């Protein structure tokens, strides 16, 4: 044993307690500590059974994910270590009981399954979430889990990665007893009942492994589902292969097969990217200059102004998190419409089995509709979510300044407008902040938190931690036009249009980006969001347009034809009543016409050029945003794109992807584009500087962390 694993005794029971906060990961030292503790108890004749338990808030939450990067970079060698530790546990002569609270995930569940028995408190969760990191279980999880839970459950858990609760784990056979009351006391009673019985080894169980006839359809259905739901991802398919090996090979050979598949995944670009995303989602919460000791404002009651699509969605977000919320509109009809949409959305979730009718009623019960500001004086935070117009927003903030109590947060859901100007309508700009939710607000995980020049540290710190409570990933951004996400989305969609004007088909552009991994192609995305939104903004800002650079033409013309996208049944595509997109020769005609007007001879454009032009436009704008300080780190941009714009997590986000390609290569390609297409492609100075010094965006981030 060592300081990470402590031993103690309770009568005839030896207790091993893992103490590696915050989540008891299997960091170097923990496996050794377990082995040493087992050796001590093996030699102690007074100890007749063992309990393995986690100290603090959880059982073991898995391997130490930080170690994976060290292994693949060659900094650390991966020893055969952990598998043999688990074998040692399984072949141990005295019964070992895992006592689970919190989460037993990944290597944590694998450790528990190598014990002879498992007991858990009712709130515990168990799972094999490795696929979410682009890997598969690597310590025999794919071999032991089907022996305990059956093939179908094991495939589901290993290929999808979602944890299950203790009750279900008990039902399927992973857990042997649910402990009511104190876990350790319950585990001691359970372990005592096993004294003198021969240890039950998971590897020796075979009655749940099924046969070829019963298993074939399970694997076929799982592979189909993985190809659809986890498009282009290698880990879910590898996980299914590994579980299949458990059903076809003797245990030791199955473990070997799992190891091969595990290592293939671990060394892949996909897993490196997904591990970057795992840590990135936690890194974005860390704001230089705003420490953990910054005081926060408790948000126990909230209000939303505007019951349209965004306002209604935001009210649902608060209600879902258990926070009562007032929802204000100016007239009854609009309020009724907003509430009807909320009810419809909730009812759909109940129909899909996401939660019960009772839970729907509770959520609805937390939303109080209103036509006045009555009660606003008692809430801790308000979010304005009305139509995007500066005059209206300023009027509302002036009103809020009068009705809200001092010390309450005033937030705007603006997606484009200047938060400082909005704040200037109040006498308390330090309490004003932007909270840019993405549509549908109750579904999309991203929340851009827009820092105004006066926003206080307390307000920022509150929003960063509130976003987690609201089940969002909050990313702090600066106050520039479009903030981070939409500012980058401009060039992204502009290049998609340019490519069409130059000769690519609408379908080719969308397919290249879809195949790259985006949830949707950029032109289809425009149709979904509504082409008229950008059109109206462009008309409003016509005077500010830079006439010396090329402007895309097609979307404005589509809008002039009344083709706003899916909502009008036609945009880049035409749509049937089920909103299925179809090629439209009318659009071909329009594009031909525009090519003639602009004197462009269409040329063949390959998929690689399409992807490079569109993705590198994100990278170049992202680099500008970074050097201008509107995003704190490159990883913040990655997290924004993955959670708000359908960017594939397995590519790590646009900035990580550029690092993977190599910034020198990206920079040279952008220089080629500049030669061919002009000033819109001037490389961002930061990109040039990093590329010329052989550095990455990740190095930029390291420097930020070092100076924080
Ligand atoms: C695996 O096990 C492979 C195996 O098959 C074995 C192969 C040999 N490692 O999320 P939180 C950090 S793969 C290192 O904010 P929560 C996290 O970065 C692994 N660090 O807390 C954060 O640090 P910081 C399979 C980890 O309460 C801090 O802990 N397991 C790890 O909201 C708090 O984390 C998983 O995939 C780790 N394993 O949620 C589980 N886990 O404060 C991954 C966390 O510096 N973990 N950290 O930012 C989780 O899902 C959540 O962290 C958990 C707690 C649910 C446990």
XYZ file of C-alpha atoms and ligand atoms in Angstrom:
764
model
C 0.000 0.000 0.000
C 0.976 3.671 -0.288
C -0.689 7.018 0.330
C -3.005 6.477 -2.646
C -4.364 3.177 -1.300
C -4.852 2.717 2.421
C -5.482 -0.479 4.334
C -7.547 -0.943 7.463
C -9.360 -3.791 9.173
C -12.799 -4.374 10.570
C -12.808 -7.746 12.347
C -12.167 -10.385 9.715
C -12.553 -7.952 6.825
C -9.570 -6.197 5.260
C -10.429 -2.859 3.670
C -8.551 -1.271 0.767
C -9.467 2.404 0.295
C -8.395 4.202 -2.864
C -7.680 7.857 -2.145
C -6.700 9.684 -5.287
C -8.885 12.787 -5.465
C -10.854 14.114 -7.180
C -12.141 10.970 -8.932
C -9.822 8.147 -7.751
C -8.412 7.621 -11.246
C -5.985 4.730 -11.645
C -2.957 7.023 -11.753
C 0.551 5.570 -11.347
C 0.773 4.318 -7.774
C -2.848 3.242 -7.416
C -2.459 -0.236 -9.005
C 0.764 -0.777 -7.008
C -1.042 0.270 -3.860
C -3.815 -2.250 -4.509
C -1.288 -5.045 -5.122
C 0.638 -4.181 -1.946
C -2.571 -4.091 0.094
C -3.637 -7.481 -1.251
C -0.232 -8.949 -0.377
C -0.498 -7.619 3.176
C -3.961 -9.154 3.675
C -2.996 -12.444 2.028
C -0.337 -12.938 4.671
C -2.681 -11.982 7.484
C -4.573 -15.080 8.657
C -7.074 -12.956 10.606
C -8.325 -11.393 7.342
C -10.908 -13.645 5.666
C -12.392 -11.340 3.012
C -11.511 -8.004 1.401
C -13.432 -4.863 0.476
C -12.218 -2.444 -2.186
C -13.805 0.978 -1.766
C -13.212 4.554 -2.943
C -12.449 7.391 -0.552
C -14.158 10.746 -1.103
C -16.945 11.240 -3.598
C -16.577 8.173 -5.799
C -15.335 4.685 -6.525
C -12.647 4.547 -9.249
C -13.709 6.699 -12.249
C -11.302 4.990 -14.660
C -7.767 5.047 -15.951
C -5.939 8.346 -15.562
C -6.709 9.883 -18.939
C -3.661 12.169 -18.720
C -1.467 9.096 -18.958
C -2.735 8.165 -22.439
C -1.081 11.179 -24.073
C 2.195 10.302 -22.375
C 1.956 6.748 -23.702
C 1.224 7.693 -27.314
C 3.895 10.402 -27.326
C 6.438 7.878 -26.055
C 7.015 9.865 -22.851
C 5.830 6.880 -20.799
C 5.976 3.241 -21.670
C 2.763 1.340 -21.154
C 3.536 -1.702 -19.081
C 1.434 -4.865 -19.146
C 0.760 -3.714 -15.560
C -2.883 -3.225 -15.022
C -4.230 -6.379 -16.634
C -2.009 -8.464 -14.432
C -3.138 -6.523 -11.355
C -6.723 -7.455 -12.225
C -5.742 -11.083 -12.819
C -4.075 -11.068 -9.426
C -7.299 -9.815 -7.853
C -9.450 -12.349 -9.649
C -7.270 -15.294 -8.672
C -6.926 -14.071 -5.082
C -7.725 -16.831 -2.603
C -10.006 -14.751 -0.352
C -13.270 -13.197 -1.569
C -12.944 -9.575 -2.703
C -15.992 -7.291 -2.765
C -16.057 -3.980 -4.633
C -18.136 -1.401 -2.741
C -19.334 1.200 -5.229
C -20.572 4.759 -4.768
C -20.378 7.668 -7.204
C -19.183 6.275 -10.516
C -17.355 3.073 -11.443
C -16.344 3.955 -14.968
C -13.939 2.446 -17.500
C -10.991 0.954 -15.644
C -13.025 1.476 -12.471
C -15.743 -0.896 -13.585
C -13.083 -3.231 -14.959
C -11.495 -3.290 -11.505
C -14.862 -3.972 -9.892
C -15.549 -6.812 -12.346
C -12.225 -8.436 -11.464
C -13.417 -8.521 -7.846
C -15.503 -11.537 -6.939
C -18.588 -9.545 -5.949
C -19.928 -6.017 -6.285
C -22.268 -4.076 -4.017
C -23.406 -0.517 -4.672
C -25.458 2.290 -3.223
C -28.622 3.109 -5.158
C -27.207 6.392 -6.513
C -24.101 4.750 -7.997
C -23.485 4.517 -11.722
C -21.372 2.056 -13.670
C -20.238 2.199 -17.275
C -17.631 1.677 -19.960
C -17.436 5.199 -21.405
C -14.133 4.634 -23.258
C -15.691 5.114 -26.723
C -16.332 8.719 -25.751
C -12.566 9.089 -25.644
C -12.145 7.285 -28.966
C -10.859 4.105 -27.318
C -12.368 0.859 -26.020
C -12.085 -0.800 -22.613
C -8.462 -1.918 -22.304
C -8.440 -3.929 -19.094
C -10.664 -6.843 -20.096
C -13.927 -4.927 -19.749
C -15.192 -6.234 -23.070
C -14.474 -9.788 -21.868
C -15.791 -9.676 -18.317
C -18.855 -7.502 -18.907
C -20.704 -9.932 -21.235
C -19.984 -12.726 -18.744
C -21.800 -10.744 -16.049
C -24.427 -8.732 -17.933
C -25.001 -10.778 -21.079
C -23.941 -10.007 -24.629
C -26.642 -7.498 -25.591
C -26.103 -5.292 -22.529
C -22.319 -5.491 -22.820
C -22.417 -4.463 -26.482
C -24.729 -1.586 -25.688
C -22.595 -0.331 -22.802
C -19.238 -0.701 -24.558
C -20.330 0.654 -27.974
C -22.448 3.608 -26.807
C -20.540 4.386 -23.623
C -23.493 5.603 -21.541
C -23.435 4.638 -17.852
C -26.292 2.793 -16.175
C -27.689 3.239 -12.662
C -27.227 0.802 -9.802
C -30.779 -0.588 -10.080
C -30.235 -1.590 -13.692
C -26.733 -2.870 -12.933
C -28.289 -5.085 -10.265
C -31.006 -6.287 -12.634
C -28.549 -7.300 -15.364
C -26.110 -8.963 -12.966
C -23.210 -6.511 -12.715
C -24.022 -5.671 -9.110
C -24.894 -8.376 -6.566
C -26.592 -6.250 -3.938
C -27.870 -2.703 -3.536
C -26.884 -1.299 -0.162
C -29.376 0.849 1.681
C -27.730 3.082 4.269
C -23.995 3.131 4.943
C -22.028 1.568 2.087
C -19.060 0.325 4.096
C -21.230 -1.270 6.783
C -23.384 -2.931 4.120
C -20.302 -4.144 2.274
C -18.832 -5.563 5.483
C -22.035 -7.538 6.108
C -22.016 -8.800 2.518
C -18.314 -9.737 2.618
C -18.806 -11.512 5.942
C -21.510 -13.674 4.338
C -18.964 -14.779 1.716
C -16.225 -15.844 4.145
C -15.210 -19.433 3.529
C -16.936 -19.632 0.126
C -14.750 -20.154 -2.953
C -14.230 -16.834 -4.773
C -16.446 -16.502 -7.854
C -14.267 -15.540 -10.807
C -15.904 -13.547 -13.571
C -13.660 -15.078 -16.230
C -15.052 -18.541 -15.401
C -18.685 -17.551 -15.963
C -20.065 -18.526 -19.345
C -23.819 -18.983 -19.046
C -24.571 -15.486 -20.371
C -22.310 -15.658 -23.416
C -25.091 -16.948 -25.693
C -24.454 -18.824 -28.918
C -23.796 -17.893 -32.510
C -27.483 -17.964 -33.397
C -28.551 -15.648 -30.581
C -25.544 -13.340 -30.867
C -25.365 -12.737 -34.635
C -28.390 -10.432 -34.783
C -27.191 -8.543 -31.689
C -23.834 -7.725 -33.285
C -25.396 -6.905 -36.662
C -27.888 -4.469 -35.085
C -25.156 -2.890 -32.942
C -22.910 -2.349 -35.987
C -25.785 -0.776 -37.926
C -26.564 1.553 -35.038
C -22.891 2.487 -34.582
C -22.475 3.314 -38.279
C -25.508 5.585 -38.112
C -25.111 7.202 -34.715
C -21.331 7.293 -34.540
C -20.602 7.981 -38.204
C -16.899 7.614 -39.138
C -15.893 6.604 -35.605
C -13.662 3.584 -35.220
C -13.987 2.924 -31.467
C -17.640 1.789 -31.310
C -17.039 -0.788 -34.054
C -13.840 -1.938 -32.351
C -15.749 -2.278 -29.057
C -18.333 -4.489 -30.767
C -15.551 -6.603 -32.319
C -13.989 -7.022 -28.881
C -17.246 -8.153 -27.243
C -17.779 -10.522 -30.149
C -14.329 -11.968 -29.433
C -15.526 -12.721 -25.899
C -18.265 -14.909 -27.356
C -15.965 -16.736 -29.776
C -12.580 -17.088 -28.098
C -11.361 -18.527 -24.800
C -11.008 -15.806 -22.140
C -7.227 -15.215 -22.459
C -7.362 -14.996 -26.233
C -10.323 -12.658 -26.026
C -8.275 -10.382 -23.776
C -5.438 -10.414 -26.325
C -7.836 -9.420 -29.088
C -9.186 -6.612 -26.919
C -5.617 -5.382 -26.366
C -4.928 -5.220 -30.120
C -8.102 -3.259 -30.749
C -7.513 -1.014 -27.733
C -4.016 -0.063 -28.914
C -5.204 0.571 -32.482
C -7.753 3.018 -31.103
C -5.405 4.571 -28.545
C -2.812 5.483 -31.188
C -5.408 6.842 -33.627
C -5.867 10.540 -34.364
C -9.497 10.070 -33.324
C -8.698 9.196 -29.744
C -6.087 11.943 -29.423
C -8.698 14.430 -30.622
C -11.414 13.138 -28.305
C -9.120 13.213 -25.284
C -8.278 16.815 -26.226
C -12.040 17.485 -26.211
C -12.506 15.794 -22.810
C -9.905 17.997 -21.146
C -10.906 20.992 -23.293
C -14.459 20.921 -21.965
C -13.012 21.234 -18.478
C -10.278 23.725 -19.436
C -12.749 26.275 -20.818
C -14.186 26.689 -17.332
C -10.839 28.031 -16.125
C -10.613 31.775 -16.585
C -7.269 33.473 -15.987
C -7.666 36.014 -13.216
C -10.895 34.504 -11.927
C -9.997 31.919 -9.320
C -12.078 29.365 -7.469
C -12.279 31.814 -4.564
C -14.182 34.416 -6.631
C -17.519 35.008 -4.967
C -20.536 33.752 -6.883
C -24.145 34.851 -6.928
C -26.557 32.035 -6.054
C -29.101 31.658 -8.866
C -32.189 30.097 -7.327
C -34.832 31.958 -9.314
C -34.650 33.343 -12.839
C -36.699 35.239 -15.403
C -36.740 35.279 -19.195
C -38.032 38.164 -21.312
C -39.467 36.954 -24.617
C -41.303 33.662 -25.129
C -40.285 33.086 -28.745
C -38.245 30.086 -29.885
C -35.134 31.158 -27.979
C -36.852 32.530 -24.878
C -39.059 29.449 -24.523
C -36.054 27.146 -24.975
C -34.059 29.073 -22.363
C -36.950 28.888 -19.883
C -36.942 25.105 -20.410
C -33.200 24.974 -19.693
C -33.756 26.594 -16.284
C -36.831 24.504 -15.518
C -34.917 21.326 -16.451
C -32.193 22.285 -13.979
C -34.772 22.697 -11.219
C -34.679 26.522 -11.219
C -38.091 28.266 -11.187
C -38.387 30.814 -13.985
C -40.752 33.651 -14.928
C -41.446 33.853 -18.660
C -42.585 37.263 -19.884
C -44.224 38.319 -23.133
C -45.955 41.511 -24.179
C -49.272 40.040 -25.328
C -51.337 37.043 -24.365
C -51.371 35.455 -27.824
C -47.554 35.388 -28.022
C -47.326 34.023 -24.485
C -49.848 31.280 -25.298
C -47.916 30.359 -28.449
C -44.659 30.190 -26.496
C -46.169 27.979 -23.798
C -47.810 25.708 -26.358
C -44.405 25.137 -27.989
C -42.817 24.349 -24.630
C -45.582 21.856 -23.841
C -45.230 20.244 -27.269
C -41.469 19.878 -26.827
C -41.856 18.357 -23.371
C -44.605 15.997 -24.547
C -42.295 14.805 -27.344
C -39.604 14.009 -24.804
C -42.107 12.019 -22.737
C -43.201 10.152 -25.877
C -39.578 9.311 -26.639
C -39.125 8.016 -23.081
C -36.566 10.672 -22.067
C -38.521 11.436 -18.899
C -41.898 10.672 -17.319
C -45.165 12.601 -17.479
C -44.669 13.383 -13.802
C -41.278 14.911 -14.530
C -42.805 16.909 -17.405
C -45.443 18.296 -15.037
C -42.768 19.280 -12.521
C -40.735 21.054 -15.202
C -43.769 22.882 -16.535
C -44.706 23.798 -12.991
C -41.420 25.697 -12.665
C -42.296 28.012 -15.581
C -44.588 30.901 -14.611
C -45.974 32.832 -17.593
C -46.524 36.561 -17.158
C -47.323 39.740 -19.063
C -45.790 42.081 -16.477
C -42.595 42.606 -14.546
C -44.303 41.532 -11.314
C -41.969 39.238 -9.385
C -38.859 40.289 -11.344
C -37.609 42.075 -8.234
C -37.225 38.724 -6.466
C -35.257 36.794 -9.085
C -31.462 36.406 -9.122
C -30.994 36.613 -12.850
C -32.876 37.688 -15.963
C -32.193 36.725 -19.564
C -33.534 38.942 -22.312
C -34.358 36.944 -25.435
C -36.341 39.270 -27.675
C -35.988 40.119 -31.367
C -32.446 41.191 -32.440
C -32.784 44.963 -32.528
C -30.581 47.345 -30.548
C -33.307 49.903 -29.809
C -35.659 47.268 -28.408
C -32.927 45.626 -26.337
C -31.865 48.961 -24.863
C -35.449 49.784 -23.985
C -35.840 46.449 -22.196
C -32.555 46.819 -20.312
C -33.666 50.271 -19.195
C -36.852 48.694 -17.816
C -34.958 45.823 -16.200
C -32.622 48.296 -14.531
C -35.677 49.698 -12.765
C -37.390 46.446 -11.737
C -34.493 44.125 -10.900
C -33.006 44.180 -7.414
C -29.419 45.326 -6.914
C -27.115 42.300 -7.046
C -29.104 40.440 -9.721
C -27.537 39.450 -13.055
C -28.865 41.054 -16.256
C -28.098 38.886 -19.293
C -28.851 39.270 -22.970
C -29.211 36.392 -25.388
C -28.069 38.552 -28.297
C -26.196 36.662 -30.996
C -24.786 39.687 -32.811
C -25.258 42.938 -30.947
C -22.737 44.875 -28.890
C -23.173 43.895 -25.246
C -21.531 47.117 -24.027
C -24.075 49.216 -25.853
C -26.874 47.132 -24.358
C -25.294 47.535 -20.900
C -25.125 51.313 -21.405
C -28.925 51.398 -21.082
C -28.489 50.521 -17.390
C -26.768 52.168 -14.452
C -25.071 48.884 -13.569
C -23.048 47.636 -16.564
C -20.904 45.468 -14.252
C -23.978 43.263 -13.707
C -24.631 42.876 -17.449
C -23.341 39.954 -19.509
C -24.165 38.137 -22.761
C -25.501 34.591 -22.664
C -25.640 33.389 -26.246
C -27.636 30.160 -26.329
C -27.808 28.116 -29.522
C -31.010 26.967 -31.121
C -32.798 24.829 -29.985
C -31.652 26.190 -26.628
C -32.947 23.221 -24.671
C -30.937 20.811 -26.841
C -27.667 22.458 -27.905
C -24.914 22.203 -25.293
C -23.031 25.371 -26.163
C -23.394 28.612 -24.221
C -21.204 31.518 -25.310
C -20.781 33.779 -22.305
C -20.044 37.241 -23.640
C -17.895 39.389 -21.430
C -18.706 43.081 -21.636
C -15.968 45.567 -20.820
C -17.560 46.188 -17.412
C -18.870 42.650 -16.596
C -17.671 41.857 -13.085
C -15.580 38.843 -12.132
C -18.368 37.635 -9.845
C -20.898 37.692 -12.670
C -18.511 35.837 -15.010
C -17.637 33.243 -12.356
C -21.346 32.708 -11.654
C -22.144 32.162 -15.320
C -19.246 29.724 -15.770
C -20.463 27.477 -12.971
C -24.163 28.035 -13.691
C -23.636 26.718 -17.217
C -22.602 23.328 -15.796
C -25.720 23.257 -13.613
C -27.769 24.055 -16.733
C -26.102 21.091 -18.522
C -24.296 23.464 -20.888
C -20.675 23.929 -21.811
C -20.051 27.595 -21.070
C -17.250 29.265 -23.020
C -16.201 32.828 -22.245
C -15.867 34.997 -25.362
C -15.149 38.643 -26.061
C -17.504 41.259 -27.397
C -16.825 41.357 -31.144
C -19.322 41.164 -34.000
C -20.699 37.588 -34.102
C -18.631 36.803 -30.980
C -16.544 33.693 -31.698
C -18.833 31.077 -33.237
C -20.821 33.221 -35.655
C -17.845 35.389 -36.550
C -16.096 32.249 -37.844
C -19.273 30.934 -39.396
C -19.328 33.919 -41.792
C -16.183 32.916 -43.731
C -17.186 29.252 -43.458
C -20.476 29.808 -45.260
C -18.980 32.405 -47.590
C -16.436 29.882 -48.917
C -19.176 27.297 -49.437
C -20.998 29.800 -51.671
C -17.824 30.832 -53.504
C -17.074 27.195 -54.313
C -20.496 26.841 -55.912
C -20.004 30.041 -57.898
C -16.649 28.669 -59.102
C -17.998 25.352 -60.356
C -18.769 22.892 -57.524
C -22.314 21.583 -57.279
C -24.429 22.324 -54.210
C -24.501 18.609 -53.422
C -20.723 18.214 -53.832
C -19.997 20.999 -51.346
C -22.390 19.601 -48.751
C -21.266 16.003 -49.255
C -17.557 16.830 -48.909
C -18.177 18.504 -45.554
C -20.579 15.807 -44.404
C -18.014 13.153 -45.271
C -15.396 15.173 -43.419
C -17.652 14.653 -40.394
C -19.786 17.788 -40.076
C -23.319 17.039 -38.877
C -24.629 18.778 -42.029
C -23.166 20.427 -45.102
C -22.853 24.258 -44.946
C -25.470 24.987 -47.612
C -28.021 22.601 -46.111
C -27.306 24.272 -42.745
C -28.191 27.617 -44.312
C -31.497 26.198 -45.515
C -32.227 24.853 -42.039
C -31.391 28.094 -40.209
C -33.161 30.305 -42.789
C -31.295 32.172 -45.535
C -33.313 35.328 -44.937
C -31.661 36.013 -41.565
C -28.278 36.806 -43.126
C -29.947 38.523 -46.078
C -31.752 40.983 -43.809
C -28.577 41.722 -41.852
C -26.623 42.249 -45.095
C -29.284 44.653 -46.342
C -29.156 46.561 -43.072
C -25.357 46.804 -43.132
C -25.083 47.354 -46.903
C -23.290 50.665 -46.365
C -20.667 49.054 -44.168
C -19.882 46.412 -46.803
C -16.346 46.362 -48.122
C -16.900 46.712 -51.866
C -13.261 46.006 -52.670
C -13.551 42.342 -51.672
C -15.597 39.654 -53.331
C -19.088 39.090 -51.892
C -21.095 35.892 -52.330
C -24.093 36.367 -54.600
C -26.291 33.285 -54.618
C -28.017 33.482 -51.246
C -29.233 37.048 -51.695
C -30.692 36.086 -55.054
C -32.310 32.957 -53.595
C -33.938 35.169 -50.971
C -35.114 37.647 -53.611
C -36.870 34.639 -55.210
C -38.604 33.950 -51.868
C -36.419 30.880 -51.270
C -35.564 31.249 -47.575
C -34.724 27.577 -47.004
C -36.675 24.760 -45.381
C -39.344 27.050 -43.964
C -40.451 28.144 -47.460
C -39.959 24.670 -48.956
C -37.029 25.854 -51.053
C -33.566 27.351 -50.696
C -30.380 25.745 -51.994
C -32.504 22.605 -52.318
C -36.220 22.115 -52.708
C -37.978 20.200 -49.954
C -40.867 17.759 -49.882
C -43.485 17.806 -47.125
C -41.147 15.739 -44.916
C -38.408 18.328 -45.407
C -36.310 15.916 -47.446
C -33.887 17.879 -49.667
C -33.943 17.409 -53.439
C -31.808 18.780 -56.236
C -33.440 21.789 -57.901
C -32.636 22.676 -61.541
C -33.925 26.207 -60.816
C -30.929 26.695 -58.549
C -28.597 25.414 -61.297
C -30.062 28.032 -63.609
C -29.540 30.776 -61.060
C -25.949 29.712 -60.422
C -25.239 29.629 -64.198
C -26.709 33.074 -64.493
C -24.523 34.429 -61.685
C -21.429 32.790 -63.208
C -22.193 34.566 -66.492
C -22.778 37.902 -64.772
C -19.497 37.662 -62.895
C -17.563 36.260 -65.850
C -16.651 33.023 -64.075
C -15.962 29.895 -66.107
C -16.892 26.877 -63.996
C -14.028 24.515 -63.189
C -13.701 21.042 -61.682
C -13.245 21.278 -57.923
C -12.201 18.206 -55.930
C -13.382 17.239 -52.435
C -10.019 18.085 -50.890
C -10.122 21.665 -52.136
C -13.705 22.003 -50.888
C -12.740 20.796 -47.422
C -9.518 22.841 -47.281
C -11.201 26.055 -48.366
C -14.089 25.731 -45.960
C -12.274 24.367 -42.908
C -9.199 26.596 -43.283
C -11.458 29.637 -43.485
C -12.485 28.694 -39.924
C -8.884 28.231 -38.876
C -7.718 31.570 -40.287
C -10.556 33.517 -38.672
C -10.069 31.534 -35.460
C -6.408 32.589 -35.398
C -7.406 36.249 -35.762
C -9.926 35.906 -32.948
C -7.218 34.395 -30.752
C -4.659 37.103 -31.372
C -7.280 39.795 -30.866
C -8.112 38.146 -27.532
C -11.801 37.460 -28.207
C -11.227 33.789 -27.363
C -8.935 32.864 -24.490
C -7.428 29.715 -25.986
C -7.531 27.717 -29.201
C -9.266 24.934 -27.315
C -12.117 27.326 -26.459
C -12.758 27.714 -30.184
C -12.666 23.943 -30.627
C -15.216 23.419 -27.876
C -17.474 26.106 -29.378
C -17.422 24.461 -32.797
C -18.001 20.948 -31.502
C -20.892 21.884 -29.215
C -22.563 24.591 -31.268
C -21.846 23.926 -34.932
C -21.865 20.160 -35.461
C -18.074 19.903 -35.822
C -16.975 16.272 -35.331
C -15.409 15.673 -31.906
C -13.132 13.039 -33.413
C -11.350 15.799 -35.340
C -10.879 17.734 -32.124
C -12.254 21.066 -33.395
C -10.900 23.279 -36.207
C -7.810 24.511 -34.349
C -6.804 21.042 -33.167
C -7.391 19.739 -36.688
C -5.049 22.418 -38.067
C -2.435 21.342 -35.508
C -2.896 17.745 -36.657
C -2.409 18.677 -40.317
C 0.576 20.853 -39.342
C 0.369 24.649 -39.212
C 3.114 25.061 -41.810
C 1.055 23.091 -44.304
C -2.139 24.953 -43.412
C -0.355 28.296 -43.711
C 1.069 27.425 -47.135
C -2.333 26.336 -48.377
C -3.865 29.595 -47.150
C -1.141 31.500 -48.999
C -2.141 29.624 -52.175
C -5.751 30.657 -51.581
C -4.656 34.247 -51.054
C -2.881 34.211 -54.435
C -5.916 32.741 -56.157
C -8.726 34.548 -54.338
C -7.307 37.731 -52.871
C -7.366 39.633 -49.624
C -10.091 37.619 -47.899
C -7.431 34.966 -47.535
C -4.655 37.078 -46.029
C -3.151 34.717 -43.446
C -3.734 35.701 -39.828
C -0.458 37.033 -38.374
C -0.662 34.570 -35.450
C -0.986 31.658 -37.852
C 2.037 32.860 -39.799
C 4.049 33.352 -36.634
C 3.237 29.890 -35.240
C 3.782 28.192 -38.604
C 7.133 29.893 -39.151
C 8.368 28.966 -35.697
C 7.258 25.327 -36.040
C 4.666 25.724 -33.292
C 1.055 24.711 -32.818
C -2.077 26.337 -31.459
C -1.600 23.936 -28.545
C 1.668 25.788 -27.780
C -0.248 29.064 -27.753
C -2.638 27.511 -25.204
C 0.240 26.274 -23.052
C 1.600 29.793 -22.933
C -1.820 31.122 -21.843
C -1.963 28.500 -19.084
C 1.578 29.352 -17.977
C 0.867 33.072 -17.714
C -2.558 32.618 -16.053
C -10.267 3.931 -19.089
O -10.585 3.740 -17.962
C -9.577 2.914 -19.935
C -9.632 1.582 -19.276
O -10.285 0.661 -20.093
C -8.299 1.100 -18.781
C -7.235 0.870 -19.788
C -5.925 0.352 -19.210
N -8.452 10.767 -15.531
O -15.554 15.928 -14.841
P -15.192 16.628 -13.599
C -10.489 15.126 -13.786
S -10.540 5.413 -19.855
C -7.858 11.935 -15.253
O -15.156 18.112 -13.608
P -17.570 15.664 -12.298
C -11.093 16.202 -14.664
O -10.236 16.503 -15.741
C -11.314 6.387 -18.607
N -8.536 13.017 -14.814
O -16.048 16.137 -12.336
C -11.251 17.331 -13.690
O -9.972 17.955 -13.531
P -9.864 19.534 -13.315
C -12.734 6.009 -18.387
C -9.854 12.889 -14.663
O -17.877 15.418 -10.877
C -11.571 16.622 -12.369
O -11.118 15.288 -12.539
N -13.346 6.930 -17.478
C -10.521 11.704 -14.948
O -18.426 16.593 -13.076
C -13.059 16.594 -12.052
O -13.752 16.077 -13.178
C -13.948 8.050 -17.920
O -14.024 8.311 -19.096
C -9.769 10.601 -15.392
N -10.332 9.415 -15.647
O -17.615 14.287 -13.083
C -14.523 8.950 -16.855
N -11.849 11.879 -14.719
O -10.630 19.811 -12.061
C -14.163 10.380 -17.128
C -11.979 13.143 -14.296
O -8.405 19.788 -13.245
N -14.617 11.259 -16.093
N -10.784 13.760 -14.258
O -10.504 20.150 -14.529
C -15.918 11.659 -15.993
O -16.769 11.246 -16.731
C -16.245 12.653 -14.925
O -15.049 13.308 -14.567
C -16.887 12.057 -13.660
C -16.965 13.172 -12.558
C -18.290 11.568 -13.994
C -16.055 10.936 -13.106
